[in-house]
Coordinates of N, CA and C in Angstrom, one line a residue:
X1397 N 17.0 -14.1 -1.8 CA 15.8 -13.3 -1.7 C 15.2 -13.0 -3.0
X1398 N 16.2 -13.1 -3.8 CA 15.4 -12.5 -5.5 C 15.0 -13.7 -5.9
X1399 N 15.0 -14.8 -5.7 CA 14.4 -16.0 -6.2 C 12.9 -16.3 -4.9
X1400 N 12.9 -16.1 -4.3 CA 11.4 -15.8 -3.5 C 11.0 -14.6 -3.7
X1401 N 11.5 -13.6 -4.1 CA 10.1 -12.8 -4.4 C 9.7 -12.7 -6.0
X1402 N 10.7 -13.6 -6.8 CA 10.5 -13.6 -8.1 C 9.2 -14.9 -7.6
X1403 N 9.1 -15.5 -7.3 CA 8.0 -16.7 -6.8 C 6.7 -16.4 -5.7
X1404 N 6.7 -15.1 -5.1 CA 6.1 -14.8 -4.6 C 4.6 -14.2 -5.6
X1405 N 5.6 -13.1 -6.5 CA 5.5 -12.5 -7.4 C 4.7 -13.4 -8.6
X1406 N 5.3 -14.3 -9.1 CA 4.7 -15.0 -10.0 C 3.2 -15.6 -9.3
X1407 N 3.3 -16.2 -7.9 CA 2.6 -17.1 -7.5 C 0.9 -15.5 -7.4
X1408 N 1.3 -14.7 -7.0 CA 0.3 -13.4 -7.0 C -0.5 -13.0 -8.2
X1409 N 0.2 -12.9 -9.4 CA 0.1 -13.1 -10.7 C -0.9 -14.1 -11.0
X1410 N -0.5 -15.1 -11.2 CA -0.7 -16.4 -11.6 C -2.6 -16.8 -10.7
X1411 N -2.3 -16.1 -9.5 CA -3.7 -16.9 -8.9 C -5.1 -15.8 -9.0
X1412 N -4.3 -14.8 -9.8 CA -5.5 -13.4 -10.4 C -6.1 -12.8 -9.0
X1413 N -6.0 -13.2 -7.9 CA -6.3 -12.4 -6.8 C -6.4 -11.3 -6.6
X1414 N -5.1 -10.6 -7.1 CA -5.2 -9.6 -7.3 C -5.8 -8.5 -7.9
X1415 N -6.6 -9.3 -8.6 CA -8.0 -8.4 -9.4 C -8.8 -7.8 -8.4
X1416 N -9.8 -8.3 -7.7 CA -10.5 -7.8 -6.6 C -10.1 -6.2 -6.2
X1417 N -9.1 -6.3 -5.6 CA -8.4 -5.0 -4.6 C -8.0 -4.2 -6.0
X1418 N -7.5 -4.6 -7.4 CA -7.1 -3.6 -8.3 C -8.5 -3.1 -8.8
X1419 N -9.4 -4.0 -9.4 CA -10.7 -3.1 -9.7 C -11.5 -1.9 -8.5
X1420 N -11.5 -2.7 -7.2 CA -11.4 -1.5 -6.4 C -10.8 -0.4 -6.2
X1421 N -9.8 -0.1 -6.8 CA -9.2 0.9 -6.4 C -9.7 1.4 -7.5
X1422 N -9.5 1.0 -8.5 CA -10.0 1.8 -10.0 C -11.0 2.3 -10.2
X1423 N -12.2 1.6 -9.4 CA -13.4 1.9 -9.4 C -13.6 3.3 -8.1
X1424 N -12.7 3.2 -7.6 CA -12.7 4.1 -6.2 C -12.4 5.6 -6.9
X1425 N -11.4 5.3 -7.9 CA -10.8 6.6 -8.6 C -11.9 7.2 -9.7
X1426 N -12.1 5.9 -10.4 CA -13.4 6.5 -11.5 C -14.4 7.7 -10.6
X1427 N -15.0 7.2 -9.2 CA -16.2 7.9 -8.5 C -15.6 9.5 -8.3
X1428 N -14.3 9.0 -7.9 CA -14.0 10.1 -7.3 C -13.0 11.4 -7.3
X1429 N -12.9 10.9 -8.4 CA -11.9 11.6 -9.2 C -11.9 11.7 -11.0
X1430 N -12.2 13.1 -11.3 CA -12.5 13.5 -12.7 C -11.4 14.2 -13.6
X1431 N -11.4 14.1 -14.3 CA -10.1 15.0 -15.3 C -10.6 16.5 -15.0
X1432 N -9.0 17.0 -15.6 CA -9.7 18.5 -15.1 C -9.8 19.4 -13.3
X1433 N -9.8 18.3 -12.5 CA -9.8 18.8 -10.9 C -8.6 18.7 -10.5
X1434 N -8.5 19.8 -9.8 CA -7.1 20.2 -9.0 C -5.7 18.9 -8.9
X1435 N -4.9 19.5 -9.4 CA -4.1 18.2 -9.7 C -4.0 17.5 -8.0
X1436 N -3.4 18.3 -7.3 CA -3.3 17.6 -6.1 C -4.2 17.2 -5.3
X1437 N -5.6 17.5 -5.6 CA -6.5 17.3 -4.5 C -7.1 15.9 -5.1
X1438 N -6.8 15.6 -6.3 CA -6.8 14.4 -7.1 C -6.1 13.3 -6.6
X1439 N -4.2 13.7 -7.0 CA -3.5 12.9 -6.1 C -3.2 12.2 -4.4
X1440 N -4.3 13.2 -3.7 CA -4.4 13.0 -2.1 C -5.3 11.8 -2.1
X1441 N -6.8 12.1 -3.1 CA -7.4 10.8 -3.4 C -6.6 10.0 -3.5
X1442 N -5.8 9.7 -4.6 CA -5.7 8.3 -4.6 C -4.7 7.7 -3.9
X1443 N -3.9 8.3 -3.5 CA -2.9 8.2 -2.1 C -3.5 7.8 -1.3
X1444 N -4.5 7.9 -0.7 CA -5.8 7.5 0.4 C -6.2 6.4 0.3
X1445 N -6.7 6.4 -0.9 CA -7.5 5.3 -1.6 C -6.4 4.0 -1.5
X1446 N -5.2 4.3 -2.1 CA -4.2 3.1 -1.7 C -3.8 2.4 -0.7
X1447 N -3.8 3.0 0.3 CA -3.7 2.2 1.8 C -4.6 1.0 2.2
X1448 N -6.2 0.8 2.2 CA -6.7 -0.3 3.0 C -6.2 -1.2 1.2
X1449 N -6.2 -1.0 0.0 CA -5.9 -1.9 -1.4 C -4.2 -2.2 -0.8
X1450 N -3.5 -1.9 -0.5 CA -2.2 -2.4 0.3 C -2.2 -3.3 1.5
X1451 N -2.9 -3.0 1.9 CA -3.5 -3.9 3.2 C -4.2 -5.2 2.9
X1452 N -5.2 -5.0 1.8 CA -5.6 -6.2 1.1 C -4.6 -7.2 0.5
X1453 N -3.9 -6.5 -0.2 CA -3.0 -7.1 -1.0 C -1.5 -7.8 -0.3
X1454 N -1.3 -7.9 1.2 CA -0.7 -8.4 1.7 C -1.5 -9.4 2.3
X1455 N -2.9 -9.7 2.4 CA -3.7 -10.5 2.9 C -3.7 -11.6 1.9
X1456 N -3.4 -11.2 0.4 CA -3.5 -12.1 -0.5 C -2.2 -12.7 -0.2
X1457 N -1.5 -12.0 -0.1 CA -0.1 -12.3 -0.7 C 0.5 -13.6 1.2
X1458 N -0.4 -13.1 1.9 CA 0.5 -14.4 3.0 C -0.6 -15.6 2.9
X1459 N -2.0 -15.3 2.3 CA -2.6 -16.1 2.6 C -2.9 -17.1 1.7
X1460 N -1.8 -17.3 0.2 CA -2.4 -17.8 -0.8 C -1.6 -18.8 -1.4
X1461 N -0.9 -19.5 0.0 CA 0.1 -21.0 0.1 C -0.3 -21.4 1.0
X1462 N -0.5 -23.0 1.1 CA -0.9 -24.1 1.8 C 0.3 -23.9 2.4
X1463 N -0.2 -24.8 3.7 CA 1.0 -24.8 4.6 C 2.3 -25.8 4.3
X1464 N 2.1 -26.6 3.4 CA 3.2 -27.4 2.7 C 4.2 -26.6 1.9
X1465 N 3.2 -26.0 1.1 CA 3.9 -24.9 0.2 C 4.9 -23.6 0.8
X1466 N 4.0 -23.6 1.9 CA 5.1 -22.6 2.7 C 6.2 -23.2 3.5
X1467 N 6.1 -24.3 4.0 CA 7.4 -25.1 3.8 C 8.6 -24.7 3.5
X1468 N 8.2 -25.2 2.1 CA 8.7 -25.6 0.6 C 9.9 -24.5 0.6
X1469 N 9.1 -23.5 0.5 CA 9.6 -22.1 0.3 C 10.5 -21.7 1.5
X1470 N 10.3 -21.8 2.5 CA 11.1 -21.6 3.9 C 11.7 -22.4 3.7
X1471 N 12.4 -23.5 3.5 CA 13.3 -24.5 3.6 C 14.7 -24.0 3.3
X1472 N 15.2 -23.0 1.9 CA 16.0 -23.0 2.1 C 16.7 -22.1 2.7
X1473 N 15.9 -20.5 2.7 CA 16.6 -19.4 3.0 C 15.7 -19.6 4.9
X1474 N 14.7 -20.1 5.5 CA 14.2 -20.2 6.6 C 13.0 -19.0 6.5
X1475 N 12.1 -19.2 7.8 CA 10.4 -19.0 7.5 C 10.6 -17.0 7.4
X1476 N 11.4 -16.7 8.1 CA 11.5 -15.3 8.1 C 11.4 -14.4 7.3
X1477 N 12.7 -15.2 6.4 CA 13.2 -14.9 4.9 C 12.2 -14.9 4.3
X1478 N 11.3 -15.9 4.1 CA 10.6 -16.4 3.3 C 8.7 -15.5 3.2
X1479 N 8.9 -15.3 4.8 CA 7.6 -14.3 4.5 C 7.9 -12.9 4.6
X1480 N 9.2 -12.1 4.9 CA 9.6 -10.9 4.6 C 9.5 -10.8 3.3
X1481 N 9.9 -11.7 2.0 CA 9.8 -11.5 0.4 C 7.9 -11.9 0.2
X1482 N 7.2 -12.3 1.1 CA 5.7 -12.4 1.0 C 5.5 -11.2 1.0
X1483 N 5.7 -10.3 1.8 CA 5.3 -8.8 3.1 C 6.0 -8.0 1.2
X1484 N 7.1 -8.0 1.0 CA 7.5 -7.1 0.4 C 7.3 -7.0 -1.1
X1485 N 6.3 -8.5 -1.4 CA 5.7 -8.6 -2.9 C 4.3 -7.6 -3.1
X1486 N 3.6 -7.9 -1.8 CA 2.5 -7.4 -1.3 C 2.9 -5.8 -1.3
X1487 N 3.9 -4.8 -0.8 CA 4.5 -3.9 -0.7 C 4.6 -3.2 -2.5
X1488 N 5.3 -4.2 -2.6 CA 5.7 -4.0 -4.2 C 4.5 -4.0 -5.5
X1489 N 3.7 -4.6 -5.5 CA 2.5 -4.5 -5.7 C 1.6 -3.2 -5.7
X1490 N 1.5 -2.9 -4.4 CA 0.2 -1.5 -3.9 C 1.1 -0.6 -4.9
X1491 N 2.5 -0.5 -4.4 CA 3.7 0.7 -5.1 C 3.1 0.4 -6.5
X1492 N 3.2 -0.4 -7.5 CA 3.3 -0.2 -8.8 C 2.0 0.1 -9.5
X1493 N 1.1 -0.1 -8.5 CA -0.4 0.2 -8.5 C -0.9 1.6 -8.2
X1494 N -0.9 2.3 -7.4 CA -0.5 3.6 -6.9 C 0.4 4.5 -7.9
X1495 N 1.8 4.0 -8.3 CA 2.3 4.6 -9.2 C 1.8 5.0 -10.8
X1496 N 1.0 3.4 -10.8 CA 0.4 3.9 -12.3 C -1.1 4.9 -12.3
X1497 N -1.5 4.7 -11.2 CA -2.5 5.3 -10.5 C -1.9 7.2 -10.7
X1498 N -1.0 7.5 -10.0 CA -0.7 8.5 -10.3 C -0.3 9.5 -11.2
X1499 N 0.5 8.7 -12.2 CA 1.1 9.1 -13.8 C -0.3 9.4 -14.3
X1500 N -1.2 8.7 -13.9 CA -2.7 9.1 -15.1 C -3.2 10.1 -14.8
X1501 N -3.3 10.1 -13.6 CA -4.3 11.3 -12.6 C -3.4 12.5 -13.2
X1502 N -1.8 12.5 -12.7 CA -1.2 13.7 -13.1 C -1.4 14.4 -13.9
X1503 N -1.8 13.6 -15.3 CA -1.7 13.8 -16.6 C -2.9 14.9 -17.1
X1504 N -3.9 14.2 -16.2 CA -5.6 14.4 -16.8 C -6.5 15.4 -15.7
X1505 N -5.4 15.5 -14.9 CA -6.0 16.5 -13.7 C -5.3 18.4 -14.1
X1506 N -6.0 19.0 -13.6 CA -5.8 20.6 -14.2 C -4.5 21.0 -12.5
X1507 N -3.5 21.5 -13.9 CA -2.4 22.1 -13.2 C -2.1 23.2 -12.7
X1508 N -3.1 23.1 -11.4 CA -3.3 24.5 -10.4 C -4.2 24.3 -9.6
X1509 N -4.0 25.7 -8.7 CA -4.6 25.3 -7.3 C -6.5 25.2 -7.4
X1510 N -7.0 24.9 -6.3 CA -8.2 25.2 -6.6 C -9.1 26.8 -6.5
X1511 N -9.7 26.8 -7.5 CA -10.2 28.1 -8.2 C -9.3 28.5 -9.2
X1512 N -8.5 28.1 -9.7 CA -7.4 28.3 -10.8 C -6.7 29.4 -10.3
X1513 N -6.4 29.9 -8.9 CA -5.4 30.6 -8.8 C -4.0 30.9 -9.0
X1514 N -3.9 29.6 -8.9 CA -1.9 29.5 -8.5 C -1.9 28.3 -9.5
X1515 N -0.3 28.6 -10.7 CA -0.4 27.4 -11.9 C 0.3 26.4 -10.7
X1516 N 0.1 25.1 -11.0 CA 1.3 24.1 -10.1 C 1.6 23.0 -11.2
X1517 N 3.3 23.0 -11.3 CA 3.9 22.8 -12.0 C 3.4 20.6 -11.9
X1518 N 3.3 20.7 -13.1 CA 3.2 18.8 -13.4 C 4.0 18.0 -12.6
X1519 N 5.5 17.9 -12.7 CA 6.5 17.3 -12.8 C 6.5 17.6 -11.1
X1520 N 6.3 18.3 -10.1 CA 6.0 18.9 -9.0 C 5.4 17.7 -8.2
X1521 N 3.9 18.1 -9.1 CA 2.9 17.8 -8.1 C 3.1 16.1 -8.3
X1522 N 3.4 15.9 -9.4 CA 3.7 14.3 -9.6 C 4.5 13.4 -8.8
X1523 N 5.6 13.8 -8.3 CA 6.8 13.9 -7.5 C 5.8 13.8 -5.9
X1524 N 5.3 14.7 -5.7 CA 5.1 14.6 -4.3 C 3.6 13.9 -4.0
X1525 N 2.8 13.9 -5.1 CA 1.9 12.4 -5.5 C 2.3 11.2 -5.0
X1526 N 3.8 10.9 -6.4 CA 4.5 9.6 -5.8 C 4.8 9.0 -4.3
X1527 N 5.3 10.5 -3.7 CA 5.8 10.0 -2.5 C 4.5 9.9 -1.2
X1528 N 3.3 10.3 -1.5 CA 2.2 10.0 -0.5 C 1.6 8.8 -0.9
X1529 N 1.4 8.5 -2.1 CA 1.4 7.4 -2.7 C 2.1 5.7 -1.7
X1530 N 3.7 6.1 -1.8 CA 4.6 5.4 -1.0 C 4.3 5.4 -0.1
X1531 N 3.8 6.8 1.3 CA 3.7 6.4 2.3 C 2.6 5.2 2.8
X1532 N 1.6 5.8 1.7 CA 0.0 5.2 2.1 C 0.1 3.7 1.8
X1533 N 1.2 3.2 0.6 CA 1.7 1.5 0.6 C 2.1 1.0 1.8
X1534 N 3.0 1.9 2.1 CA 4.2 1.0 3.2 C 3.2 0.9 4.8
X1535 N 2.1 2.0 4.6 CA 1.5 1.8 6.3 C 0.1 0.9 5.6
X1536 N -0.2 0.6 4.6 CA -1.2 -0.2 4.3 C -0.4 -1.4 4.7
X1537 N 0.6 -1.9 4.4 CA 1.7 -3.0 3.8 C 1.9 -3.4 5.6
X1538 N 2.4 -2.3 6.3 CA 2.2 -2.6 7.8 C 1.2 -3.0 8.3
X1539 N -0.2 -2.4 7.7 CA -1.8 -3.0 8.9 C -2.3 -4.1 8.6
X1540 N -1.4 -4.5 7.0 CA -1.8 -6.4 6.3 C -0.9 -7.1 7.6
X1541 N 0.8 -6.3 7.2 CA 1.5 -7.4 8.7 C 0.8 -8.3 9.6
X1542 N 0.7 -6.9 10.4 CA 0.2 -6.5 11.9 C -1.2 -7.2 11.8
X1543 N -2.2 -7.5 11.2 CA -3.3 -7.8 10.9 C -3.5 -9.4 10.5
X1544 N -2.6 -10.2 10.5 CA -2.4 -11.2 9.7 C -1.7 -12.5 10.2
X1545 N -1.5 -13.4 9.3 CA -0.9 -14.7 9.9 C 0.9 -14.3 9.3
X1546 N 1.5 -14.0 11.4 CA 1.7 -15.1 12.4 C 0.7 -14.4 13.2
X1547 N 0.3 -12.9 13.3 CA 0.2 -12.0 14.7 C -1.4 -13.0 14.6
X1548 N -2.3 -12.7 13.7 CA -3.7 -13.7 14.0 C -4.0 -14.4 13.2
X1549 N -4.8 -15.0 13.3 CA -5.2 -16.9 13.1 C -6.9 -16.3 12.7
X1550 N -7.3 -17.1 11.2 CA -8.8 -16.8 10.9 C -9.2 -15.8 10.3
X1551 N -9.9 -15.4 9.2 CA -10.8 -14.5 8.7 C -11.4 -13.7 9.4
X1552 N -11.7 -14.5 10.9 CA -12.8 -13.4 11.2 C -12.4 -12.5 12.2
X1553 N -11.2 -13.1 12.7 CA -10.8 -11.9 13.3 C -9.3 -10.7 12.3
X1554 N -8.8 -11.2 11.3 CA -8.2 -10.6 10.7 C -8.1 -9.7 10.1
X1555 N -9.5 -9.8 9.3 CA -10.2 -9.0 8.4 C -10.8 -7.8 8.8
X1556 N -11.5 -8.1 10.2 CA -12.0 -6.8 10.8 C -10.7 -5.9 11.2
X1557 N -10.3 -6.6 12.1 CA -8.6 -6.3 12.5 C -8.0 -5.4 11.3
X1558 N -8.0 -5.7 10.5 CA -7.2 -4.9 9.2 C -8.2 -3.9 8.3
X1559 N -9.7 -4.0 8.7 CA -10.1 -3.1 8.0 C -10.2 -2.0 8.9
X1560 N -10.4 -2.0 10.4 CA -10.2 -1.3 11.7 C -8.6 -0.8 11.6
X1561 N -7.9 -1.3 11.1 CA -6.1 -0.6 11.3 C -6.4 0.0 10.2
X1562 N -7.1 -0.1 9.0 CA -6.8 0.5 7.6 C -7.2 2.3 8.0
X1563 N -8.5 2.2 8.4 CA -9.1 3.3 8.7 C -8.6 4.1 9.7
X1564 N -8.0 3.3 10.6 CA -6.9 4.5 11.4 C -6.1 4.9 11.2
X1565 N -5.5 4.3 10.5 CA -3.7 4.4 9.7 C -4.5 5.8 8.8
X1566 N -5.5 6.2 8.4 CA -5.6 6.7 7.1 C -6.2 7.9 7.9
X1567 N -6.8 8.1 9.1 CA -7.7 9.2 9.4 C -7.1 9.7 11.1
X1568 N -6.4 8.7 12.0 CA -5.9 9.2 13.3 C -4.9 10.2 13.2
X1569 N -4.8 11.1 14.3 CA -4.0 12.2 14.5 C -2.6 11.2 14.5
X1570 N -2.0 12.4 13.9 CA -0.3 11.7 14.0 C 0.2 10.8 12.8
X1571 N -0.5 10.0 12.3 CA -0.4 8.9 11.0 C 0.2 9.8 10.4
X1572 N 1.1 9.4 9.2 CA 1.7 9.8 8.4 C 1.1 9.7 7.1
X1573 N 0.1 8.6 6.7 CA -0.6 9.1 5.7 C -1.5 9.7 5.7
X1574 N -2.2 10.4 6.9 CA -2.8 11.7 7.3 C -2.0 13.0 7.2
X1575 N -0.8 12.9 7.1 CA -0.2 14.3 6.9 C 0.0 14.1 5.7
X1576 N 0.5 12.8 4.9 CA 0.8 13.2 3.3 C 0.0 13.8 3.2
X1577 N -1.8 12.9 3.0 CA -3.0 13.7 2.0 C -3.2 15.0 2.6
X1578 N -3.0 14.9 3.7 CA -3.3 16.2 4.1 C -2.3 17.9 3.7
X1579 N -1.1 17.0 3.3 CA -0.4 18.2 3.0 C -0.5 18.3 1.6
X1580 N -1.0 17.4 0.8 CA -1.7 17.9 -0.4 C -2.8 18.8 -0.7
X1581 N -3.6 18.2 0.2 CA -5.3 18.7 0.1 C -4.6 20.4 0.3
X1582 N -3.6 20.8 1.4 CA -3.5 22.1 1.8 C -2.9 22.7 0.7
X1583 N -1.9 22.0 0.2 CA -1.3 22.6 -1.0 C -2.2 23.0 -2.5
X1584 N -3.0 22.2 -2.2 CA -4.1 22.5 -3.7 C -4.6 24.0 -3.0
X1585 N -4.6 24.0 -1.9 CA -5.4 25.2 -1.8 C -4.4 26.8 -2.0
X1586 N -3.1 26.2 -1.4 CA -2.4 27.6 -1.7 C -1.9 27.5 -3.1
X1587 N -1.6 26.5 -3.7 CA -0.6 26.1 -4.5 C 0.9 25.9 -4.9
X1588 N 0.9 25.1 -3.3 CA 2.4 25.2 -2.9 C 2.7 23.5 -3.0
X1589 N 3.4 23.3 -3.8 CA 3.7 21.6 -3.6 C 4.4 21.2 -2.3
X1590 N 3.7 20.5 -1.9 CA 4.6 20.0 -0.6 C 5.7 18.5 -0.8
X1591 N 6.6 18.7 0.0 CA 7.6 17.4 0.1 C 7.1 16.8 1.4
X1592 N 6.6 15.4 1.3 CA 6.4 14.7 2.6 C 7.3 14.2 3.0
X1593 N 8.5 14.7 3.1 CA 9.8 13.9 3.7 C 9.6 12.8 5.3
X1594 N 9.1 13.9 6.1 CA 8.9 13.7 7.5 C 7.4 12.2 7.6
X1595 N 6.7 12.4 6.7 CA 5.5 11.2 6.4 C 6.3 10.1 5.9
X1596 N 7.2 10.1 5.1 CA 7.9 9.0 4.6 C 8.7 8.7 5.5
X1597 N 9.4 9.6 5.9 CA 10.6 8.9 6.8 C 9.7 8.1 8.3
X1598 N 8.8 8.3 9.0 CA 7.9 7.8 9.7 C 7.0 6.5 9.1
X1599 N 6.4 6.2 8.0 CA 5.6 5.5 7.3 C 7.3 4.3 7.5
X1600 N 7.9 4.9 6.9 CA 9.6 3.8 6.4 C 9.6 2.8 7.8
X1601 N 9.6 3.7 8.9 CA 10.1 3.3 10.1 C 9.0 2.3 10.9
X1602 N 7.8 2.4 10.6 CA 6.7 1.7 11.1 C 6.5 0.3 10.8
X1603 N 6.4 0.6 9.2 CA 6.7 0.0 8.3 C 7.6 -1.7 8.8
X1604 N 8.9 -1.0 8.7 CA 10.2 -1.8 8.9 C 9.9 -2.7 10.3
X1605 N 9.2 -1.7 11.4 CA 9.0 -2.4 12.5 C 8.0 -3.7 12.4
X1606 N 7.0 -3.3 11.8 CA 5.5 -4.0 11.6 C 6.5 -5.8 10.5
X1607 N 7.7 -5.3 9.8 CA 7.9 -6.4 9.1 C 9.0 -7.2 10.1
X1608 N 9.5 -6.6 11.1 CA 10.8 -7.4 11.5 C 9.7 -8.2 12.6
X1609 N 8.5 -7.2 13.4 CA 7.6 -7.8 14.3 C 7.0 -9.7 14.1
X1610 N 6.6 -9.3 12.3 CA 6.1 -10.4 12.1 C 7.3 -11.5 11.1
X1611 N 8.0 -10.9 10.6 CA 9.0 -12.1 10.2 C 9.6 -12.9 11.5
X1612 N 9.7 -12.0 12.6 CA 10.4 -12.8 14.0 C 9.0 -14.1 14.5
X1613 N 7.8 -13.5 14.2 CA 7.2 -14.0 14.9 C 6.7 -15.5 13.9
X1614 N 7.2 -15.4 12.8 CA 6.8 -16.7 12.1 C 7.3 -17.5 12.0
X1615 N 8.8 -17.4 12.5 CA 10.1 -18.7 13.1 C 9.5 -19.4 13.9
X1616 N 8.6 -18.8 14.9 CA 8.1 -19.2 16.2 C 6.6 -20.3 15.8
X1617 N 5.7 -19.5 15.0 CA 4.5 -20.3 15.2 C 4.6 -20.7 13.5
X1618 N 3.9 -21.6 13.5 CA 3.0 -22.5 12.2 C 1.6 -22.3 11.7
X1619 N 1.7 -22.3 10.7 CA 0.3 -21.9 10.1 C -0.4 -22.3 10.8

């Protein structure tokens, strides 16, 4: 597994794809987020903002080997293996994106609630940044899955398909990246840092399902 996703990894790198979805996101943060504003209502942004760039980034990451190449790669460990370390480069990716995303925002955003009533501690609000952050990867990381080749075939139905799951995952009742940002946005307002334990542990589980759904389903069909 560490020799396919070190190759997964390189092969993502290497084809600069991942430019697109990263200046996006960057550009998403520049608009919308200033130094100085409520640390958490900062970090909900870009928690947000990370999910459909997670989603993207698993579209790169299954769709950016010939079908020989994917092969190649399946041959030794088999096709499952081989696109579970696709699913999880893609994963790994949004995460280190999001994380650097957050360390800056933390840094450069004012440490307290909004109207400066309540101080909120850095190290705090950073911590539970990170972890909405994670949620909003791992359900972005699920709607690329679920969105994608084995479950569908073609651009034109995948793309809508995943930009339609992006937006639900991020705005329907019950989602778990709806309760992270949401239990930030509330916490800026009291100035109570929240733990999204219960968003993560749900995001984890969806997650996991959305990867076992489509690694089963790629033994079965061919590009």
């Amino acid at each position: 597994m560490t020799a396919l996703l070190r190759y997964h990894a390189e092969l993502l790198l290497r084809s600069q794809r991942w430019l697109p979805p990263a200046i996006l996101y960057a550009a998403f943060l520049a608009v919308g987020v200033q130094g100085g504003q409520p640390v958490l209502d900062s970090l909900g942004y870009t928690a947000a903002g990370l999910l459909p760039v997670a989603a993207w980034l698993v579209r790169i990451c299954v769709t950016g080997e010939p079908p020989a190449a994917r092969a190649c790669a399946a041959a030794p460990r088999g096709p499952a293996r081989a696109h579970l370390a696709c699913l999880l480069t893609a994963l790994l990716a949004a995460v280190l994106l999001g994380t650097a995303a957050t360390v800056v925002l933390t840094l450069i955003s004012d440490p307290a609630s909004n109207g400066d009533r309540v101080p909120v501690p850095r190290p705090a609000a950073g911590a539970a940044g990170l972890a909405a952050v994670l949620v909003c990867a791992l359900l972005g990381a699920a709607v690329g899955a679920l969105t994608h080749w084995p479950l569908l075939r073609g651009a034109g139905r995948a793309v809508p398909a995943m930009l339609l799951g992006a937006l639900s995952a991020t705005v329907a009742a019950g989602s778990p990246a709806r309760a992270a940002v949401g239990d930030l946005v509330t916490g800026s307002q009291s100035g109570r840092v929240p733990v999204p334990l219960l968003p993560l542990a749900g995001a984890a589980l969806l997650t996991a399902a959305a990867f076992a759904l489509a690694c089963a389903l790629t033994a079965r069909r061919t590009p």
